[in-house]
XYZ file of C-alpha atoms in Angstrom:
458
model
C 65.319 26.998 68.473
C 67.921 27.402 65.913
C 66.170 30.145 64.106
C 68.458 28.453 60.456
C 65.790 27.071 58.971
C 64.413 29.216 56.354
C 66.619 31.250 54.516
C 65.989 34.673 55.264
C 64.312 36.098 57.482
C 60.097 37.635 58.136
C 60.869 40.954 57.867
C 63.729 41.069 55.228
C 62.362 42.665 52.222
C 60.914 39.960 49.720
C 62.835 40.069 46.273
C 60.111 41.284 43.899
C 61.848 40.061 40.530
C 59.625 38.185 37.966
C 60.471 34.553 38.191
C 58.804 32.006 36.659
C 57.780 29.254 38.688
C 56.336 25.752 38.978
C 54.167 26.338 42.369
C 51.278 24.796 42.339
C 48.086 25.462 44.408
C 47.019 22.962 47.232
C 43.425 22.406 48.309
C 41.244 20.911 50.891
C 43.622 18.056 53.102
C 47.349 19.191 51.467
C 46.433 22.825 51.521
C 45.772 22.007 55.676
C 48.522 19.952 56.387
C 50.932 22.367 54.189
C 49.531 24.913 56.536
C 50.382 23.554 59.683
C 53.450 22.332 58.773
C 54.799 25.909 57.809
C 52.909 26.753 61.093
C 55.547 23.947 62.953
C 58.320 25.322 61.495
C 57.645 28.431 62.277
C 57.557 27.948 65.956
C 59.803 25.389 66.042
C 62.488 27.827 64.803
C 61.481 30.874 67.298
C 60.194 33.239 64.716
C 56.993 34.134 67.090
C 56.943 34.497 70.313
C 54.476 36.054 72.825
C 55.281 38.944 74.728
C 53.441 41.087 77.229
C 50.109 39.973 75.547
C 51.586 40.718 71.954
C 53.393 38.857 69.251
C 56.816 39.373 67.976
C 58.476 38.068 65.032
C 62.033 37.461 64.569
C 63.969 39.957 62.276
C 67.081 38.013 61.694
C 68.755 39.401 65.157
C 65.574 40.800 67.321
C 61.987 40.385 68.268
C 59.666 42.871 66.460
C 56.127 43.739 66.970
C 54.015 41.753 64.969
C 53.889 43.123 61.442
C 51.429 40.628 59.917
C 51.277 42.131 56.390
C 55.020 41.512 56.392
C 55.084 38.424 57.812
C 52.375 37.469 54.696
C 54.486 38.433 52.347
C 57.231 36.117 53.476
C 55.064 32.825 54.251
C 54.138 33.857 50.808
C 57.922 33.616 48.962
C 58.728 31.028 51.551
C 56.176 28.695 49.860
C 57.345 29.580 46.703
C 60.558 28.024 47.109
C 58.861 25.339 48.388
C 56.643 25.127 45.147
C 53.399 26.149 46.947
C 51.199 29.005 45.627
C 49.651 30.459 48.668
C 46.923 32.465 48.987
C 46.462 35.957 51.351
C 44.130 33.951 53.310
C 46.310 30.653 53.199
C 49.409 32.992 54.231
C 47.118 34.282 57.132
C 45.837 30.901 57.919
C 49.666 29.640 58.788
C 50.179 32.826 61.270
C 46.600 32.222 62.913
C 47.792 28.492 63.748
C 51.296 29.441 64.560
C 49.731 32.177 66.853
C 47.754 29.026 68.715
C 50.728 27.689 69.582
C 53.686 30.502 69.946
C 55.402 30.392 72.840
C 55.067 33.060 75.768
C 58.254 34.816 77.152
C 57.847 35.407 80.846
C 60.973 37.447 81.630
C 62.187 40.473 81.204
C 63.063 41.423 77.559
C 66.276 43.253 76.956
C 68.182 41.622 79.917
C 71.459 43.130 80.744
C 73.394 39.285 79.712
C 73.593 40.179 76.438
C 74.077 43.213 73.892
C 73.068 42.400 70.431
C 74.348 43.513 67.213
C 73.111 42.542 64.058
C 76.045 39.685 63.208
C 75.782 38.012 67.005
C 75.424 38.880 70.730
C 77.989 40.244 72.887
C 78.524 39.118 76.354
C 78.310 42.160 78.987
C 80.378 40.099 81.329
C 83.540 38.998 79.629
C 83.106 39.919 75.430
C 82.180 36.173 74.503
C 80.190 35.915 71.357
C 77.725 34.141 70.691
C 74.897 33.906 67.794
C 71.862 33.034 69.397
C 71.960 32.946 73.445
C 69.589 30.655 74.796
C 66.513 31.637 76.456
C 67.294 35.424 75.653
C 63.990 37.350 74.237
C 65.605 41.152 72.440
C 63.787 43.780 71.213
C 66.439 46.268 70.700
C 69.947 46.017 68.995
C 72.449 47.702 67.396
C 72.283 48.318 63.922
C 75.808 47.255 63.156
C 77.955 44.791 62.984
C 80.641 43.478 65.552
C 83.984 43.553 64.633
C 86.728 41.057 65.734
C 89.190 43.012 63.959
C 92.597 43.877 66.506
C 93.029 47.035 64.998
C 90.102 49.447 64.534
C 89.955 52.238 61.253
C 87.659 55.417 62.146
C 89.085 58.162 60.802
C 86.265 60.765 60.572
C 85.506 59.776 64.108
C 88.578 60.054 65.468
C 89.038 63.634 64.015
C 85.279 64.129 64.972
C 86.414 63.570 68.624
C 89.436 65.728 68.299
C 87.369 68.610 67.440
C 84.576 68.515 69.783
C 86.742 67.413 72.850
C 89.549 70.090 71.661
C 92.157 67.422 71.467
C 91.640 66.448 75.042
C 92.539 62.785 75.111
C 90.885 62.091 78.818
C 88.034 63.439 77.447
C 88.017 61.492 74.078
C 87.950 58.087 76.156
C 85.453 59.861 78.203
C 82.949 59.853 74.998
C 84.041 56.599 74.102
C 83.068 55.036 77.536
C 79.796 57.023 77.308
C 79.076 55.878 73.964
C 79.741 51.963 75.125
C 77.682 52.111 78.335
C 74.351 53.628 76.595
C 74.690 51.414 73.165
C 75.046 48.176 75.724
C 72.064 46.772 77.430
C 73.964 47.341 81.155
C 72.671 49.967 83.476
C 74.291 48.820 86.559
C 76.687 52.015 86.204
C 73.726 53.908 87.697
C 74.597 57.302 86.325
C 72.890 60.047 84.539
C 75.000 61.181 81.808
C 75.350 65.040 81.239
C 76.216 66.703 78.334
C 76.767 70.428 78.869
C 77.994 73.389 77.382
C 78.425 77.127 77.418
C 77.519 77.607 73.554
C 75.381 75.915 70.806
C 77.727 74.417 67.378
C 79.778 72.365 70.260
C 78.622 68.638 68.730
C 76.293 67.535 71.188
C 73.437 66.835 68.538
C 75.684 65.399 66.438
C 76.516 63.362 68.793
C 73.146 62.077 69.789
C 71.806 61.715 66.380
C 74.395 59.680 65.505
C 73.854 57.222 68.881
C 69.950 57.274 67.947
C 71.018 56.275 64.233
C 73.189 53.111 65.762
C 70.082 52.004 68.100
C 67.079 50.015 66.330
C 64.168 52.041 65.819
C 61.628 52.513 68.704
C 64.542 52.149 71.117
C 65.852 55.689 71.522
C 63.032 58.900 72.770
C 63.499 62.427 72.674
C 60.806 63.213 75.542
C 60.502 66.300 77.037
C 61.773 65.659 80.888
C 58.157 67.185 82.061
C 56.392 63.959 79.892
C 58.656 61.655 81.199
C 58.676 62.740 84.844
C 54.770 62.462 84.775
C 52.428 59.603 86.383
C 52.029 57.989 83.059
C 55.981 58.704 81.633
C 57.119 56.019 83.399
C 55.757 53.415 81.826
C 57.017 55.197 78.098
C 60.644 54.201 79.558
C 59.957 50.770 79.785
C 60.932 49.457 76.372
C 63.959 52.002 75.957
C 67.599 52.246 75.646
C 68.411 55.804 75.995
C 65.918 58.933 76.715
C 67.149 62.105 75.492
C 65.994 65.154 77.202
C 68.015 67.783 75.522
C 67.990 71.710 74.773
C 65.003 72.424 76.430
C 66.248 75.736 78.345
C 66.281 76.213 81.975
C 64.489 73.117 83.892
C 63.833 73.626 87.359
C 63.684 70.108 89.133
C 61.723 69.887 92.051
C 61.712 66.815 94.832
C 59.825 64.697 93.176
C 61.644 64.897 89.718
C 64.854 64.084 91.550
C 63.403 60.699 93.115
C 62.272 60.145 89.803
C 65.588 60.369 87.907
C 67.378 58.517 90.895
C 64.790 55.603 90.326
C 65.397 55.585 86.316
C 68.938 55.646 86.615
C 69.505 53.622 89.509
C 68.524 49.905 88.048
C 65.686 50.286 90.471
C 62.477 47.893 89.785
C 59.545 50.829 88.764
C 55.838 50.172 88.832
C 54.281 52.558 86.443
C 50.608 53.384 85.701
C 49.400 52.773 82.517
C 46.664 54.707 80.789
C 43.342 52.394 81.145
C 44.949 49.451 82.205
C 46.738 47.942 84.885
C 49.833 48.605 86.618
C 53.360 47.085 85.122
C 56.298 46.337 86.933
C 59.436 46.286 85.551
C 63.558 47.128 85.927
C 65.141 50.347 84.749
C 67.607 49.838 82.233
C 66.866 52.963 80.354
C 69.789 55.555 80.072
C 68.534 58.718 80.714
C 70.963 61.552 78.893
C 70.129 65.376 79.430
C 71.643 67.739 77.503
C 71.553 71.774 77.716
C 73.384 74.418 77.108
C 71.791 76.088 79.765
C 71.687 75.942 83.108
C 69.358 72.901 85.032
C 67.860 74.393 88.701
C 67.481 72.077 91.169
C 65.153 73.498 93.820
C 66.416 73.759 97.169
C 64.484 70.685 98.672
C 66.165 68.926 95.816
C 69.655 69.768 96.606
C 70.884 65.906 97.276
C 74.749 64.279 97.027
C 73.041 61.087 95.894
C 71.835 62.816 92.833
C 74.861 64.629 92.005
C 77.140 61.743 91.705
C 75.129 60.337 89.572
C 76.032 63.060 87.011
C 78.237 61.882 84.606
C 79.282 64.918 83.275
C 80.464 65.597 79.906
C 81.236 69.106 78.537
C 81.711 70.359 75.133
C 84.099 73.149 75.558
C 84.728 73.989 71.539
C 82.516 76.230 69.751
C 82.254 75.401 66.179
C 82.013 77.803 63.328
C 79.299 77.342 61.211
C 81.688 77.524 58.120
C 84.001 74.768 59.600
C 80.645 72.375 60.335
C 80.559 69.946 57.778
C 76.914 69.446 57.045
C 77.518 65.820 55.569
C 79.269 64.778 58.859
C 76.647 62.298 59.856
C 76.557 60.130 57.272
C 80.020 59.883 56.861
C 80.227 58.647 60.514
C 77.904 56.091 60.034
C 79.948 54.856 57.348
C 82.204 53.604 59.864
C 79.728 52.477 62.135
C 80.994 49.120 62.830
C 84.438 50.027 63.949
C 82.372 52.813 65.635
C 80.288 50.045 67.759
C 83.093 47.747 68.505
C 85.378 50.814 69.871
C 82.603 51.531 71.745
C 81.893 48.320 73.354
C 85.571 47.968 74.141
C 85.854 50.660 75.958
C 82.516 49.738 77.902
C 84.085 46.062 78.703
C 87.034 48.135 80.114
C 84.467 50.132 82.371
C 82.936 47.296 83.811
C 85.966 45.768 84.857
C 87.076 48.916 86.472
C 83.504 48.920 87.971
C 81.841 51.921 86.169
C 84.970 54.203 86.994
C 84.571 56.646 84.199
C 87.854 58.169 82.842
C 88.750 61.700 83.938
C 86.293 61.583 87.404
C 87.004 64.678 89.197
C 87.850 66.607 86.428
C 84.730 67.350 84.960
C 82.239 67.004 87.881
C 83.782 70.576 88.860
C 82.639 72.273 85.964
C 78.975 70.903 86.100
C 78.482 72.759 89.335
C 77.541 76.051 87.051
C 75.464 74.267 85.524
C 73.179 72.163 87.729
C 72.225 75.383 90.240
C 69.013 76.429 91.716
C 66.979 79.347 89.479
C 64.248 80.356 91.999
C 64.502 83.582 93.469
C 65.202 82.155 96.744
C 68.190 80.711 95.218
C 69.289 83.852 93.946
C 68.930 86.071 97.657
C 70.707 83.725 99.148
C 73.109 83.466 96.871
C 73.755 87.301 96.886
C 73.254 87.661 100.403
C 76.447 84.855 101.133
C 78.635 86.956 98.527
C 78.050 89.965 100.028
C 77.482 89.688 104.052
C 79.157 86.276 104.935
C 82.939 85.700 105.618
C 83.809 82.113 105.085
C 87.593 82.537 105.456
C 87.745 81.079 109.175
C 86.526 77.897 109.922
C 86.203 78.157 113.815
C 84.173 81.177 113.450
C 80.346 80.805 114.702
C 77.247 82.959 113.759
C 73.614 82.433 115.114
C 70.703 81.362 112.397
C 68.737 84.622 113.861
C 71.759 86.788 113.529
C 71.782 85.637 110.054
C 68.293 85.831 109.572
C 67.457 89.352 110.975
C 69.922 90.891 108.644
C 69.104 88.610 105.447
C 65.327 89.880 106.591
C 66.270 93.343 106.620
C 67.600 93.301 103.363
C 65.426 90.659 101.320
C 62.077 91.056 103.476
C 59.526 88.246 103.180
C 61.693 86.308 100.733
C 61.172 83.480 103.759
C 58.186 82.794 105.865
C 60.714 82.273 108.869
C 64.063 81.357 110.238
C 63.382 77.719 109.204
C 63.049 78.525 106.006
C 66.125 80.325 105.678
C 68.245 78.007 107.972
C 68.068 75.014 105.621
C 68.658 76.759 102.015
C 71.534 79.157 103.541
C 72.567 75.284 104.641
C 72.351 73.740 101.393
C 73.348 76.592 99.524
C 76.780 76.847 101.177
C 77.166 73.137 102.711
C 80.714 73.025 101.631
C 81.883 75.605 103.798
C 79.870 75.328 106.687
C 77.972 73.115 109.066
C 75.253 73.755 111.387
C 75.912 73.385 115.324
C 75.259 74.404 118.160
C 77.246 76.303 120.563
C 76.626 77.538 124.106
C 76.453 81.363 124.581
C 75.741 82.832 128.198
C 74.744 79.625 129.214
C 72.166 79.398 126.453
C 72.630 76.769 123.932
C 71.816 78.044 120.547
C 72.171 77.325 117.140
C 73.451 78.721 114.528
C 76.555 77.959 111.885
C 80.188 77.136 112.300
C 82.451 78.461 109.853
C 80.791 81.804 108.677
C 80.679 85.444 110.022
C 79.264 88.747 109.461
C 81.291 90.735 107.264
C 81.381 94.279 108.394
C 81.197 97.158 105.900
C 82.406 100.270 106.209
């Protein structure tokens, strides 16, 4: 399908000008066969194609729903320049017998071979362009153009960078990477990138609005995590790029919400229920970004490594005045959004080579420990009771789980239901310090924690 034939494309915007023209109008046997040859064309050149029960029509670079009042409009001028005077009902006669004999696409749309830009697709694997990739169905793209320029001009990005990152140049390529890996169609990076910081005016919206503005439309959501995270959510992920769950205040995460976000992020295939209908099965490629300036609880049956290195942290550490913000800032980056999307992709090409080793690792993850916490109450006693009753300066030391218990009873009484209770949060809470064993005392073997004591007071 070579997709060259006609010369522009369904959904481009018809040129309305007054021209005057020698189209004639067909009837009865030319009228049909006129019909069905624009009808042969059409599919013969891949502008429909079948879907997930639904039709999509070819944009110039993508597949987009259906849109049959545009798609009119262009049989319409297409048979113009071919002399024909169509009719509405003519125009909708060539999509009802190119709809009898579009094609279906049985894989997975989207597939993580390709990223597509509006001039050509991008290889994930080594850069290599090409226009059309064979036997690749895309409904999402970037809305910009790839650049095969050596050098690269962004300006008012680069200074945009410098500002928000406070001229740190680890974390500069840090953005850069991040903005590569969620324009691209790859998820295999399985992380959850986190943009946090202590104050509002620090870029972050900026920053995402601007990401949002470079996807095609439909692809990027601004959910709230609870819609997402629901039985039906799921499903709302399938056809994404990037979900953006940001500035919602304190979340507290529970069990389930954790599995959840280790599924989405972890190029897992998801069945999801859909409202009225059946099941769907499908891979993850959606990024899922959260953003706060506040802190995200993770409840203590949460608390797992697996999730946490999946963080890729990224914090804003410069506080903006509002009289420095420059309120035109977004357009002007977009201005330079094809430099902006090749920089990007660059840097991505370098991260998969390096196998999704983000720049900076280690640095930042530190920091994000303030921020992803528990906020239940239990969170806080325990916290409060380790600060102020438990010594954690000598590793060899060893304290019994009812020792601890009895006195974090007698101070925060009925906080747990029993020593069980307490045993694995004082655990989790302090897990870096401490492990739990078992040590024989009077011939009794009992169990308790190595590498904590009871302070004494005065």
């Amino acid at each position: 399908m070579s997709k060259l034939f006609f010369q522009s494309s369904p959904l481009m915007k018809p040129n309305s000008a007054t021209t005057k023209t020698n189209a004639v109008c067909l009837k009865g046997k030319e009228l049909k066969t006129f019909i069905h040859k624009m009808a042969d064309l059409i599919i013969a050149n891949g502008l429909l194609v079948a879907y997930n029960n639904q039709a999509y029509s070819f944009d110039g670079a993508i597949y987009r729903l259906l849109n049959e009042f545009a798609f009119n409009q262009w049989i319409f001028h297409e048979a113009l320049k071919k002399e024909v005077l169509l009719s509405m009902p003519d125009c909708q006669s060539v999509i009802q017998a190119a709809l009898l004999r579009c094609p279906v696409f049985t894989g997975q749309a989207n597939s993580e071979d390709y990223t597509v830009f509006r001039n050509c697709s991008v290889s994930n694997f080594d850069g290599h362009i090409i226009q059309y990739p064979p036997n690749y169905f895309a409904t999402i793209c970037i809305e910009a153009n790839y650049l095969q320029d050596d050098v690269l001009y962004h300006p008012i990005t680069d200074t945009f960078l410098n500002t928000i990152c406070g001229d740190d140049t680890e974390l500069i390529t840090r953005h850069w990477e991040f903005w590569g890996y969620v324009l691209s169609s790859d998820a295999r990076a399985k992380v959850i990138p986190f943009l946090y910081g202590s104050t509002g005016n620090n870029g972050k919206s900026t920053e995402l609005a601007m990401i949002k503005a470079l996807l095609s439309e439909g692809s990027v959501d601004n959910m709230p995590m609870r819609t997402f995270l629901s039985e039906f959510g799921k499903n709302r992920l399938r056809n994404l790029r990037m979900e953006i769950s940001a500035d919602e205040g304190e979340i507290n995460l529970k069990s389930r919400d954790i599995g959840y976000l280790k599924s989405f992020s972890g190029h897992d295939d998801m069945t999801a229920n859909v409202k009225f209908k059946d099941f769907v099965t499908f891979k993850s490629t959606c990024k899922i970004v959260i953003a706060s300036n506040n802190n995200i609880g993770v409840a203590y049956s949460a608390v797992d490594p697996a999730f946490t290195r999946r963080l890729l942290t990224i914090p804003y550490p410069v506080c903006i005045p509002k009289e420095q913000q420059d309120p035109y800032i977004m357009s002007k980056l977009l201005k330079e959004k094809d430099a902006i999307v090749t920089e990007a992709f660059r840097h991505y090409l370098k991260l998969r080579s390096r196998n999704y080793t983000f720049t900076g690792c280690g640095a930042y993850e530190v920091q994000s420990s303030i921020y992803m916490a528990p906020i239940n109450p239990e969170y806080d006693a325990i916290r409060n009771f380790s600060s102020s009753f438990c010594d954690f300066s000598d590793a060899e030391s060893f304290t019994s789980t009812q020792d601890l218990y009895h006195l974090f009873n007698s101070v925060y009484t009925g906080t747990f239901k029993d020593s069980t209770g307490f045993s694995q949060a004082f655990h989790l809470l302090n897990k870096d310090r401490l492990k739990k064993y078992r040590s024989r005392c009077n011939d009794l073997n009992i169990r308790g924690f190595c590498g904590v004591k009871i302070k004494t007071h005065n």
